[in-house]
Amino acid sequence: MTNNLGTILAGIREKEKISQKSIADGIISSNFMCKLEKGEKELDYVVMETLFERLGKCADKIEKGITNDDYQLIRLRDEIADCISKNDSQSAKMKLEEYTAWTDMKNNVHKQYYRKIEALIEYLDNRDARTCKTQLLEALQITHAKWDQNGSMYLCNQEIRIVLLITYMKIMLGELQEAEEKLNAYCIFLLHHYTDKEELVKIYPHAMWLLAKVYFRQDKVEEALITIQKAKECLYQNGSLMPMYALLELEGKCLELSSKQYLLQENMQCREAFDFLYNIVEEQMPIEEVGQLLLCSQQREYIIP
């Protein structure tokens, strides 16, 4: 049934009047793309999903049959993100090695993912933002050899997350003005290109959270609060939770410095509700900021033949 996704992809791409090259570039060859769209070739689900994401569309809503290998890749990606969010680099490293056992690592999507996680694991261990930024840029260039930071290229979710992680490292290095300019451009790009709300909510609130952090560090408290509110509204509208707690934490810091301290009690109650839920399910709250940029709510439904 994965080959049926190819014909669906073709229909969406043609409707959007986007070239095959724009979607396939850096991921698969043009020849493979032609056969994929005709239903003559198949890809593992993770790679197939990136092609939909480059169209700004969500593949979660499509009923699909996936192999056990596909399922294991998806499971491991979720578990690795969870490990990094909990600052558990050792477990993340073990799961990343397990990830390579479920794929031949020939496709650039998997190579890029491996390089990204490898860079983040090293960052957790030594907190060298400059080195991590360089390594993340190298990962991005696996699928975009001529990376254009003006956002004129079509980017999948994985690529956008790398862009945001690079920007996070800029923030850690104090490059706030450049980070602000880039994040404003990225947020505009996401709103324009990610027309599918289910896909937008996976990444737009994260970009807005980073932008709010930049504003806060520059003492632009009111701008930060406005940005946080927009991110929260996106989450509310789509019934998503990630990265709500990070937004609430930052909002609390902003409110303490603003003229809206009367909203602090409501903010505190929301954070307490999150703490309560995590305690109920006996889960650790995400504590690592780079991990917040990996976590998102999914609406996936799978059929495993």
Coordinates of C-alpha atoms in Angstrom, one line a residue:
M1 CA 0.0 0.0 0.0
T2 CA 3.0 2.3 0.3
N3 CA 3.1 2.5 -3.6
N4 CA -0.5 4.0 -3.4
L5 CA 1.0 6.8 -1.4
G6 CA 3.1 7.6 -4.5
T7 CA 0.1 8.3 -6.6
I8 CA -1.5 10.3 -3.8
L9 CA 1.7 12.3 -3.6
A10 CA 1.6 13.0 -7.4
G11 CA -1.9 14.3 -7.2
I12 CA -1.1 16.7 -4.4
R13 CA 2.1 17.9 -6.1
E14 CA 0.4 18.5 -9.4
K15 CA -2.4 20.4 -7.7
E16 CA 0.1 22.6 -5.9
K17 CA 2.0 23.1 -9.2
I18 CA 5.3 22.1 -7.6
S19 CA 8.0 20.3 -9.7
Q20 CA 9.2 16.8 -9.0
K21 CA 12.7 18.1 -8.6
S22 CA 11.7 20.5 -5.8
I23 CA 10.2 17.7 -3.8
A24 CA 12.7 14.9 -4.6
D25 CA 16.0 16.9 -4.6
G26 CA 18.5 15.5 -2.1
I27 CA 16.2 12.6 -1.2
I28 CA 15.6 10.4 -4.3
S29 CA 16.5 10.7 -7.9
S30 CA 14.1 12.2 -10.5
N31 CA 13.9 8.8 -12.2
F32 CA 12.9 7.1 -8.9
M33 CA 10.4 9.9 -8.2
C34 CA 8.7 9.3 -11.6
K35 CA 8.3 5.6 -10.9
L36 CA 7.2 6.3 -7.3
E37 CA 4.4 8.6 -8.4
K38 CA 3.2 6.0 -10.9
G39 CA 3.0 3.4 -8.1
E40 CA 5.9 1.4 -9.6
K41 CA 8.3 1.9 -6.8
E42 CA 8.1 1.9 -3.0
L43 CA 10.0 3.7 -0.2
D44 CA 10.1 3.1 3.5
Y45 CA 7.5 5.1 5.3
V46 CA 9.9 7.6 7.0
V47 CA 11.3 8.7 3.7
M48 CA 7.9 8.7 2.1
E49 CA 6.7 11.0 4.9
T50 CA 9.4 13.5 4.2
L51 CA 8.2 13.9 0.6
F52 CA 4.7 14.8 1.8
E53 CA 6.2 17.2 4.3
R54 CA 8.1 19.0 1.6
L55 CA 4.7 19.7 0.1
G56 CA 3.6 21.1 3.4
K57 CA 1.2 18.2 3.9
C58 CA 0.6 15.7 6.7
A59 CA 0.7 12.0 5.9
D60 CA -0.7 11.1 9.3
K61 CA -4.3 11.2 8.0
I62 CA -3.8 8.7 5.3
E63 CA -4.6 5.1 6.2
K64 CA -1.5 3.1 5.4
G65 CA 0.0 -0.3 5.7
I66 CA 3.5 -0.3 7.0
T67 CA 6.1 -3.0 7.5
N68 CA 7.5 -4.0 10.9
D69 CA 10.8 -2.3 9.9
D70 CA 8.9 1.0 9.2
Y71 CA 7.2 0.7 12.6
Q72 CA 10.5 0.1 14.4
L73 CA 12.1 3.2 12.8
I74 CA 9.2 5.4 13.8
R75 CA 9.2 3.9 17.4
L76 CA 12.9 4.5 17.7
R77 CA 12.7 8.0 16.5
D78 CA 10.1 8.8 19.2
E79 CA 12.2 7.1 21.9
I80 CA 15.4 8.9 20.9
A81 CA 13.6 12.2 21.0
D82 CA 12.3 11.3 24.5
C83 CA 15.8 10.3 25.6
I84 CA 17.3 13.6 24.5
S85 CA 14.5 15.6 26.1
K86 CA 15.4 13.9 29.4
N87 CA 19.2 14.6 28.9
D88 CA 19.9 10.8 28.6
S89 CA 22.6 10.8 26.0
Q90 CA 23.7 7.2 26.8
S91 CA 20.3 5.7 26.1
A92 CA 19.9 7.9 23.0
K93 CA 23.2 6.6 21.7
M94 CA 22.2 3.0 22.2
K95 CA 18.8 3.5 20.5
L96 CA 20.5 5.4 17.6
E97 CA 22.7 2.3 17.0
E98 CA 19.6 0.2 17.1
Y99 CA 18.1 2.5 14.5
T100 CA 20.8 1.7 12.0
A101 CA 19.9 -2.0 12.4
W102 CA 16.4 -1.4 10.9
T103 CA 17.5 0.4 7.8
D104 CA 20.3 0.1 5.3
M105 CA 21.2 3.8 5.9
K106 CA 21.5 4.4 2.1
N107 CA 18.9 7.1 1.8
N108 CA 19.9 10.6 2.7
V109 CA 16.9 11.1 5.0
H110 CA 18.3 8.4 7.3
K111 CA 21.9 9.6 7.0
Q112 CA 20.8 13.1 7.9
Y113 CA 18.8 11.9 10.9
Y114 CA 21.7 9.9 12.2
R115 CA 24.1 12.9 11.8
K116 CA 21.6 15.2 13.5
I117 CA 21.1 12.9 16.5
E118 CA 24.9 12.2 16.7
A119 CA 25.5 16.0 16.9
L120 CA 22.9 16.4 19.7
I121 CA 24.2 13.6 21.7
E122 CA 27.7 15.1 21.6
Y123 CA 26.1 18.5 22.6
L124 CA 24.5 16.9 25.6
D125 CA 27.8 15.5 26.7
N126 CA 30.0 18.6 26.2
R127 CA 27.7 21.6 25.7
D128 CA 29.8 23.0 22.8
A129 CA 27.2 25.0 20.9
R130 CA 29.7 26.2 18.2
T131 CA 30.7 22.7 17.3
C132 CA 27.1 21.5 17.4
K133 CA 26.0 24.3 15.1
T134 CA 28.7 23.3 12.5
Q135 CA 27.7 19.6 12.7
L136 CA 24.0 20.4 12.3
L137 CA 24.8 22.5 9.2
E138 CA 26.7 19.6 7.8
A139 CA 23.7 17.3 8.5
L140 CA 21.4 19.8 6.7
Q141 CA 23.6 19.9 3.7
I142 CA 23.1 16.2 3.2
T143 CA 19.7 16.9 1.6
H144 CA 20.4 20.6 0.7
A145 CA 24.0 20.9 -0.6
K146 CA 23.3 24.5 -1.4
W147 CA 21.4 25.5 1.7
D148 CA 19.5 28.7 1.2
Q149 CA 18.6 30.3 4.5
N150 CA 16.1 32.7 2.9
G151 CA 13.6 29.8 2.8
S152 CA 13.1 29.6 -0.9
M153 CA 13.5 25.8 -0.8
Y154 CA 10.9 23.2 0.1
L155 CA 11.8 21.8 3.5
C156 CA 10.5 18.7 5.3
N157 CA 9.9 18.5 9.0
Q158 CA 13.3 17.0 9.7
E159 CA 15.1 19.7 7.8
I160 CA 13.2 22.5 9.5
R161 CA 14.0 21.0 12.9
I162 CA 17.7 21.1 12.0
V163 CA 17.3 24.7 11.0
L164 CA 15.7 25.5 14.3
L165 CA 18.4 23.6 16.2
I166 CA 21.1 25.6 14.4
T167 CA 19.2 28.8 15.4
Y168 CA 19.1 27.5 19.0
M169 CA 22.9 27.2 19.0
K170 CA 23.1 30.7 17.6
I171 CA 21.1 31.8 20.6
M172 CA 23.4 29.9 23.0
L173 CA 26.3 31.7 21.3
G174 CA 24.7 35.1 21.9
E175 CA 23.9 35.7 18.2
L176 CA 20.5 37.1 19.1
Q177 CA 19.9 39.7 16.3
E178 CA 20.7 37.1 13.5
A179 CA 18.6 34.5 15.3
E180 CA 15.6 36.9 15.5
E181 CA 15.8 37.8 11.8
K182 CA 16.0 34.1 10.8
L183 CA 13.2 33.0 13.1
N184 CA 10.9 35.7 11.8
A185 CA 11.6 34.5 8.3
Y186 CA 11.2 30.8 9.2
C187 CA 7.8 31.5 10.9
I188 CA 6.5 33.4 7.8
F189 CA 7.7 30.5 5.6
L190 CA 5.9 27.9 7.7
L191 CA 2.6 29.8 7.7
H192 CA 2.8 30.3 4.0
H193 CA 4.0 26.8 3.0
Y194 CA 2.6 24.4 5.6
T195 CA -1.1 24.8 4.6
D196 CA -2.0 21.6 6.3
K197 CA -2.7 22.5 10.0
E198 CA -1.9 19.0 11.2
E199 CA 1.6 19.4 9.8
L200 CA 2.0 23.0 10.8
V201 CA 1.4 22.3 14.5
K202 CA 4.3 19.9 14.6
I203 CA 6.8 22.6 14.1
Y204 CA 5.4 26.2 14.1
P205 CA 4.9 26.4 17.9
H206 CA 8.5 25.3 18.3
A207 CA 9.7 28.1 16.0
M208 CA 7.6 30.6 17.9
W209 CA 8.9 29.4 21.2
L210 CA 12.5 30.0 20.0
L211 CA 11.5 33.4 18.8
A212 CA 10.0 34.3 22.1
K213 CA 13.2 33.1 23.8
V214 CA 15.2 35.5 21.7
Y215 CA 12.8 38.4 22.5
F216 CA 13.0 37.6 26.2
R217 CA 16.8 37.6 26.1
Q218 CA 16.7 41.0 24.5
D219 CA 14.3 42.3 27.2
K220 CA 11.5 42.6 24.6
V221 CA 9.0 41.1 27.1
E222 CA 5.8 42.3 25.4
E223 CA 6.9 40.9 22.0
A224 CA 7.7 37.6 23.7
L225 CA 4.3 37.4 25.3
I226 CA 2.5 38.1 22.0
T227 CA 4.6 35.4 20.3
I228 CA 3.9 32.9 23.1
Q229 CA 0.2 33.5 22.8
K230 CA 0.3 32.9 19.0
A231 CA 2.1 29.6 19.6
K232 CA -0.4 28.5 22.3
E233 CA -3.3 29.4 20.0
C234 CA -1.9 27.1 17.3
L235 CA -1.6 24.3 19.8
Y236 CA -5.2 24.9 21.2
Q237 CA -6.7 24.9 17.7
N238 CA -5.1 21.6 16.8
G239 CA -5.4 19.8 20.1
S240 CA -1.6 19.4 20.5
L241 CA 0.5 19.6 23.7
M242 CA 4.1 20.0 22.5
P243 CA 5.8 22.3 23.4
M244 CA 3.1 23.7 25.7
Y245 CA 5.0 23.3 29.0
A246 CA 8.1 25.1 27.6
L247 CA 5.9 27.9 26.4
L248 CA 4.2 28.1 29.8
E249 CA 7.6 28.2 31.6
L250 CA 8.8 31.1 29.4
E251 CA 5.5 32.9 29.7
G252 CA 5.8 32.7 33.5
K253 CA 9.2 34.4 33.3
C254 CA 7.9 37.1 31.0
L255 CA 4.8 37.8 33.2
E256 CA 7.0 38.4 36.2
L257 CA 8.7 41.2 34.4
S258 CA 5.6 42.6 32.7
S259 CA 2.6 44.7 33.7
K260 CA 0.4 41.6 33.4
Q261 CA 1.4 39.9 36.7
Y262 CA -2.2 39.2 37.4
L263 CA -2.0 36.4 34.8
L264 CA 0.7 34.6 36.8
Q265 CA -1.8 32.6 38.9
E266 CA -3.4 31.2 35.8
N267 CA 0.0 30.4 34.3
M268 CA 1.0 28.6 37.5
Q269 CA -2.2 26.5 37.6
C270 CA -1.6 25.4 34.0
R271 CA 2.0 24.3 34.8
E272 CA 0.8 22.5 37.9
A273 CA -1.8 20.6 35.8
F274 CA 1.1 19.4 33.6
D275 CA 3.1 18.3 36.6
F276 CA 0.1 16.4 37.9
L277 CA -0.4 14.6 34.6
Y278 CA 3.2 13.6 34.3
N279 CA 3.1 12.3 37.9
I280 CA 0.0 10.3 37.2
V281 CA 1.6 8.5 34.2
E282 CA 4.9 8.3 36.1
E283 CA 6.8 10.0 33.4
Q284 CA 9.7 12.5 33.7
M285 CA 9.0 16.0 32.5
P286 CA 11.2 17.0 29.5
I287 CA 14.2 19.0 31.0
E288 CA 16.5 19.5 28.0
E289 CA 15.7 22.5 25.7
V290 CA 17.1 20.9 22.5
G291 CA 14.8 18.0 23.2
Q292 CA 11.8 20.4 23.1
L293 CA 12.7 21.0 19.5
L294 CA 12.3 17.2 18.7
L295 CA 9.1 16.5 20.5
C296 CA 5.7 16.9 18.8
S297 CA 2.2 15.4 19.0
Q298 CA 1.3 12.9 16.3
Q299 CA -2.0 11.7 14.9
R300 CA -0.7 8.6 13.2
E301 CA -2.7 5.5 12.7
Y302 CA -1.1 2.4 11.2
I303 CA -2.0 -1.0 9.8
I304 CA 0.7 -3.5 10.2
P305 CA 0.0 -6.4 7.8

